[in-house]
Amino acid sequence: MSVTVRPLPLALATCLLTALPLAAAPPPEAVALRNLGYAELENERQAEAEGTFRQLTEVAPEAPLGHANLAIALLRQQKNDEALAAIERALELAPGRADLLAIRAEIHAWSGRAEAALEDFRAAARRDDRDPELVYAVYRHAETLEGEAAQRAKDEAIDRLVELRPENLVVLLRRGALAIERGDRATASQVYLRVRELLW
């Protein structure tokens, strides 16, 4: 079975990782390296970003930020095993962080480990179930898989997205389609009535 995956978008990666502290009082060199690395990623200079983030991990070895950004730079160069090692180090330093779990999920997905990716996406969404980006990542990935676990993950994700974004037409239409697939006419009718209300 082939699995379609998408690379972790830079906007999402940056959004996830800017919240990670370098340290209580990061040295100016660490801040400069972080900013330079972000600029290199934005300009599609992945190899240079890798070098910059490697320097950052030397300057601030106990901060998860450098390791996590290094993982992204490595993943964008398809150095999946190295990327996995880097994100595992970040998770050792900040266990259970939703943003780091999402990055590891992307690495698993790109490495053909679809079930592990889904598990990590779900774990990330459980850790931060108010973040629609993470919940959507569960839905997006589960949609590429088959089987009961994937179907359950997709159903749970779309239900949560409806709670988070009750007036989003795309989310409602997807929920309606899933209800039809399940033969749940009551839910499908309720969803499409809501869609009609919103369109009016």
mmCIF file of C-alpha atoms in Angstrom:
data_model
loop_
_atom_site.group_PDB
_atom_site.id
_atom_site.type_symbol
_atom_site.label_atom_id
_atom_site.label_comp_id
_atom_site.label_asym_id
_atom_site.label_seq_id
_atom_site.Cartn_x
_atom_site.Cartn_y
_atom_site.Cartn_z
ATOM 1 C CA MET A 1 0.000 0.000 0.000
ATOM 2 C CA SER A 2 1.417 3.373 -0.929
ATOM 3 C CA VAL A 3 1.231 6.230 1.519
ATOM 4 C CA THR A 4 1.124 9.846 0.442
ATOM 5 C CA VAL A 5 2.826 12.202 2.835
ATOM 6 C CA ARG A 6 3.564 15.882 2.746
ATOM 7 C CA PRO A 7 6.627 17.575 4.215
ATOM 8 C CA LEU A 8 6.189 19.479 7.435
ATOM 9 C CA PRO A 9 5.379 23.006 6.242
ATOM 10 C CA LEU A 10 7.907 25.642 7.274
ATOM 11 C CA ALA A 11 5.141 27.798 8.739
ATOM 12 C CA LEU A 12 3.997 24.931 10.961
ATOM 13 C CA ALA A 13 7.539 24.001 11.925
ATOM 14 C CA THR A 14 8.372 27.575 12.829
ATOM 15 C CA CYS A 15 5.098 28.005 14.689
ATOM 16 C CA LEU A 16 5.737 24.821 16.631
ATOM 17 C CA LEU A 17 9.331 25.521 17.464
ATOM 18 C CA THR A 18 9.387 29.200 18.276
ATOM 19 C CA ALA A 19 7.634 28.273 21.525
ATOM 20 C CA LEU A 20 10.532 26.064 22.559
ATOM 21 C CA PRO A 21 12.874 27.970 24.868
ATOM 22 C CA LEU A 22 16.572 27.862 24.145
ATOM 23 C CA ALA A 23 17.306 28.095 27.835
ATOM 24 C CA ALA A 24 16.364 30.262 30.801
ATOM 25 C CA ALA A 25 18.821 32.901 29.567
ATOM 26 C CA PRO A 26 20.085 31.882 26.120
ATOM 27 C CA PRO A 27 23.504 33.148 25.123
ATOM 28 C CA PRO A 28 23.419 35.749 22.326
ATOM 29 C CA GLU A 29 25.260 33.314 20.058
ATOM 30 C CA ALA A 30 22.429 30.774 20.410
ATOM 31 C CA VAL A 31 19.787 33.368 19.519
ATOM 32 C CA ALA A 32 21.814 34.480 16.489
ATOM 33 C CA LEU A 33 22.242 30.872 15.309
ATOM 34 C CA ARG A 34 18.528 30.144 15.741
ATOM 35 C CA ASN A 35 17.573 33.213 13.695
ATOM 36 C CA LEU A 36 20.137 32.428 11.005
ATOM 37 C CA GLY A 37 18.916 28.841 10.782
ATOM 38 C CA TYR A 38 15.300 29.974 10.375
ATOM 39 C CA ALA A 39 16.333 32.351 7.597
ATOM 40 C CA GLU A 40 18.219 29.572 5.826
ATOM 41 C CA LEU A 41 15.189 27.259 6.043
ATOM 42 C CA GLU A 42 12.925 29.996 4.688
ATOM 43 C CA ASN A 43 15.291 30.456 1.752
ATOM 44 C CA GLU A 44 15.405 26.698 1.021
ATOM 45 C CA ARG A 45 19.077 26.442 2.010
ATOM 46 C CA GLN A 46 18.654 23.183 3.902
ATOM 47 C CA ALA A 47 22.305 22.097 3.995
ATOM 48 C CA GLU A 48 23.382 25.455 5.405
ATOM 49 C CA ALA A 49 20.560 25.311 7.940
ATOM 50 C CA GLU A 50 21.758 21.871 8.983
ATOM 51 C CA GLY A 51 25.218 23.278 9.700
ATOM 52 C CA THR A 52 23.783 26.224 11.604
ATOM 53 C CA PHE A 53 21.545 24.044 13.769
ATOM 54 C CA ARG A 54 24.421 21.644 14.455
ATOM 55 C CA GLN A 55 26.328 24.640 15.809
ATOM 56 C CA LEU A 56 23.291 25.563 17.883
ATOM 57 C CA THR A 57 23.210 22.105 19.458
ATOM 58 C CA GLU A 58 26.852 22.596 20.460
ATOM 59 C CA VAL A 59 26.251 26.064 21.918
ATOM 60 C CA ALA A 60 23.056 25.018 23.737
ATOM 61 C CA PRO A 61 23.193 21.191 23.959
ATOM 62 C CA GLU A 62 20.510 20.888 26.640
ATOM 63 C CA ALA A 63 17.902 22.927 24.761
ATOM 64 C CA PRO A 64 15.493 20.936 22.573
ATOM 65 C CA LEU A 65 15.153 23.772 20.047
ATOM 66 C CA GLY A 66 18.407 23.183 18.198
ATOM 67 C CA HIS A 67 17.889 19.428 17.960
ATOM 68 C CA ALA A 68 14.306 19.841 16.725
ATOM 69 C CA ASN A 69 15.266 22.379 14.065
ATOM 70 C CA LEU A 70 18.186 20.196 13.052
ATOM 71 C CA ALA A 71 15.690 17.360 12.544
ATOM 72 C CA ILE A 72 13.642 19.552 10.198
ATOM 73 C CA ALA A 73 16.691 20.581 8.174
ATOM 74 C CA LEU A 74 17.754 16.930 7.891
ATOM 75 C CA LEU A 75 14.269 15.758 6.935
ATOM 76 C CA ARG A 76 14.115 18.308 4.132
ATOM 77 C CA GLN A 77 17.294 16.738 2.751
ATOM 78 C CA GLN A 78 15.750 13.262 3.088
ATOM 79 C CA LYS A 79 18.289 12.283 5.749
ATOM 80 C CA ASN A 80 15.544 10.492 7.610
ATOM 81 C CA ASP A 81 17.603 8.377 10.009
ATOM 82 C CA GLU A 82 19.644 11.378 11.128
ATOM 83 C CA ALA A 83 16.468 13.442 11.446
ATOM 84 C CA LEU A 84 14.938 10.756 13.655
ATOM 85 C CA ALA A 85 18.020 10.699 15.897
ATOM 86 C CA ALA A 86 17.880 14.498 16.242
ATOM 87 C CA ILE A 87 14.197 14.586 17.165
ATOM 88 C CA GLU A 88 14.648 11.703 19.611
ATOM 89 C CA ARG A 89 17.300 13.802 21.369
ATOM 90 C CA ALA A 90 14.898 16.756 21.493
ATOM 91 C CA LEU A 91 12.234 14.499 23.005
ATOM 92 C CA GLU A 92 14.692 13.270 25.631
ATOM 93 C CA LEU A 93 15.146 16.891 26.656
ATOM 94 C CA ALA A 94 11.434 17.775 26.466
ATOM 95 C CA PRO A 95 9.451 14.528 26.807
ATOM 96 C CA GLY A 96 5.961 14.394 25.397
ATOM 97 C CA ARG A 97 5.903 17.843 23.757
ATOM 98 C CA ALA A 98 3.169 17.940 21.134
ATOM 99 C CA ASP A 99 5.245 19.907 18.619
ATOM 100 C CA LEU A 100 8.167 17.485 18.849
ATOM 101 C CA LEU A 101 5.863 14.474 18.520
ATOM 102 C CA ALA A 102 4.392 16.021 15.364
ATOM 103 C CA ILE A 103 7.859 16.417 13.861
ATOM 104 C CA ARG A 104 8.708 12.801 14.723
ATOM 105 C CA ALA A 105 5.427 11.760 13.107
ATOM 106 C CA GLU A 106 6.426 13.518 9.876
ATOM 107 C CA ILE A 107 9.800 11.784 9.941
ATOM 108 C CA HIS A 108 8.105 8.410 10.409
ATOM 109 C CA ALA A 109 5.705 9.191 7.559
ATOM 110 C CA TRP A 110 8.526 10.129 5.191
ATOM 111 C CA SER A 111 10.377 6.959 6.222
ATOM 112 C CA GLY A 112 7.453 4.705 5.310
ATOM 113 C CA ARG A 113 6.495 3.950 8.921
ATOM 114 C CA ALA A 114 2.854 4.921 8.492
ATOM 115 C CA GLU A 115 1.476 3.317 11.646
ATOM 116 C CA ALA A 116 4.179 4.868 13.836
ATOM 117 C CA ALA A 117 3.441 8.228 12.219
ATOM 118 C CA LEU A 118 -0.260 7.937 12.994
ATOM 119 C CA GLU A 119 0.504 6.972 16.591
ATOM 120 C CA ASP A 120 2.722 10.038 17.030
ATOM 121 C CA PHE A 121 0.219 12.378 15.357
ATOM 122 C CA ARG A 122 -2.490 11.102 17.691
ATOM 123 C CA ALA A 123 -0.223 11.468 20.718
ATOM 124 C CA ALA A 124 0.604 15.045 19.679
ATOM 125 C CA ALA A 125 -3.087 15.897 19.255
ATOM 126 C CA ARG A 126 -3.898 14.386 22.651
ATOM 127 C CA ARG A 127 -1.202 16.526 24.272
ATOM 128 C CA ASP A 128 -2.564 19.694 22.660
ATOM 129 C CA ASP A 129 -6.128 18.978 21.577
ATOM 130 C CA ARG A 130 -6.952 22.663 21.131
ATOM 131 C CA ASP A 131 -4.513 23.042 18.226
ATOM 132 C CA PRO A 132 -6.454 22.500 14.980
ATOM 133 C CA GLU A 133 -3.209 22.077 13.003
ATOM 134 C CA LEU A 134 -2.293 19.011 15.066
ATOM 135 C CA VAL A 135 -5.805 17.567 14.952
ATOM 136 C CA TYR A 136 -5.913 18.095 11.193
ATOM 137 C CA ALA A 137 -2.539 16.344 10.866
ATOM 138 C CA VAL A 138 -4.148 13.259 12.449
ATOM 139 C CA TYR A 139 -7.031 13.429 9.976
ATOM 140 C CA ARG A 140 -4.763 14.065 6.984
ATOM 141 C CA HIS A 141 -2.499 11.131 7.790
ATOM 142 C CA ALA A 142 -5.280 8.723 8.781
ATOM 143 C CA GLU A 143 -6.940 9.461 5.445
ATOM 144 C CA THR A 144 -3.974 7.869 3.653
ATOM 145 C CA LEU A 145 -4.291 4.598 5.593
ATOM 146 C CA GLU A 146 -6.716 1.711 5.740
ATOM 147 C CA GLY A 147 -8.011 -0.331 8.631
ATOM 148 C CA GLU A 148 -10.013 0.156 11.795
ATOM 149 C CA ALA A 149 -7.385 2.152 13.687
ATOM 150 C CA ALA A 150 -7.048 4.652 10.851
ATOM 151 C CA GLN A 151 -10.822 4.948 10.469
ATOM 152 C CA ARG A 152 -11.237 5.525 14.209
ATOM 153 C CA ALA A 153 -8.479 8.152 14.191
ATOM 154 C CA LYS A 154 -10.079 9.900 11.214
ATOM 155 C CA ASP A 155 -13.520 9.914 12.855
ATOM 156 C CA GLU A 156 -12.170 11.225 16.157
ATOM 157 C CA ALA A 157 -10.121 13.910 14.416
ATOM 158 C CA ILE A 158 -12.996 15.214 12.303
ATOM 159 C CA ASP A 159 -15.303 15.251 15.335
ATOM 160 C CA ARG A 160 -12.706 17.257 17.249
ATOM 161 C CA LEU A 161 -12.229 19.640 14.334
ATOM 162 C CA VAL A 162 -15.971 20.278 14.268
ATOM 163 C CA GLU A 163 -15.757 21.171 17.969
ATOM 164 C CA LEU A 164 -12.800 23.490 17.362
ATOM 165 C CA ARG A 165 -14.102 25.027 14.127
ATOM 166 C CA PRO A 166 -17.903 24.590 14.168
ATOM 167 C CA GLU A 167 -18.478 27.051 11.326
ATOM 168 C CA ASN A 168 -15.768 25.811 8.970
ATOM 169 C CA LEU A 169 -17.542 24.570 5.846
ATOM 170 C CA VAL A 170 -14.697 22.291 4.748
ATOM 171 C CA VAL A 171 -14.643 20.548 8.121
ATOM 172 C CA LEU A 172 -18.431 20.183 8.141
ATOM 173 C CA LEU A 173 -18.521 18.786 4.609
ATOM 174 C CA ARG A 174 -15.858 16.222 5.479
ATOM 175 C CA ARG A 175 -17.788 15.216 8.579
ATOM 176 C CA GLY A 176 -20.911 14.813 6.457
ATOM 177 C CA ALA A 177 -19.043 12.637 3.955
ATOM 178 C CA LEU A 178 -17.708 10.423 6.746
ATOM 179 C CA ALA A 179 -21.197 10.082 8.198
ATOM 180 C CA ILE A 180 -22.489 8.946 4.802
ATOM 181 C CA GLU A 181 -19.647 6.404 4.543
ATOM 182 C CA ARG A 182 -20.658 5.015 7.948
ATOM 183 C CA GLY A 183 -24.317 4.943 7.000
ATOM 184 C CA ASP A 184 -25.109 7.492 9.717
ATOM 185 C CA ARG A 185 -27.961 9.332 8.032
ATOM 186 C CA ALA A 186 -28.957 11.302 11.132
ATOM 187 C CA THR A 187 -25.519 12.870 11.535
ATOM 188 C CA ALA A 188 -25.205 13.508 7.801
ATOM 189 C CA SER A 189 -28.588 15.277 7.747
ATOM 190 C CA GLN A 190 -27.673 17.368 10.777
ATOM 191 C CA VAL A 191 -24.341 18.375 9.215
ATOM 192 C CA TYR A 192 -25.825 19.335 5.860
ATOM 193 C CA LEU A 193 -28.588 21.333 7.517
ATOM 194 C CA ARG A 194 -25.877 23.245 9.355
ATOM 195 C CA VAL A 195 -23.986 23.794 6.117
ATOM 196 C CA ARG A 196 -27.154 25.202 4.542
ATOM 197 C CA GLU A 197 -27.606 27.563 7.490
ATOM 198 C CA LEU A 198 -24.051 28.810 7.183
ATOM 199 C CA LEU A 199 -24.372 29.332 3.428
ATOM 200 C CA TRP A 200 -27.483 31.433 3.964
#
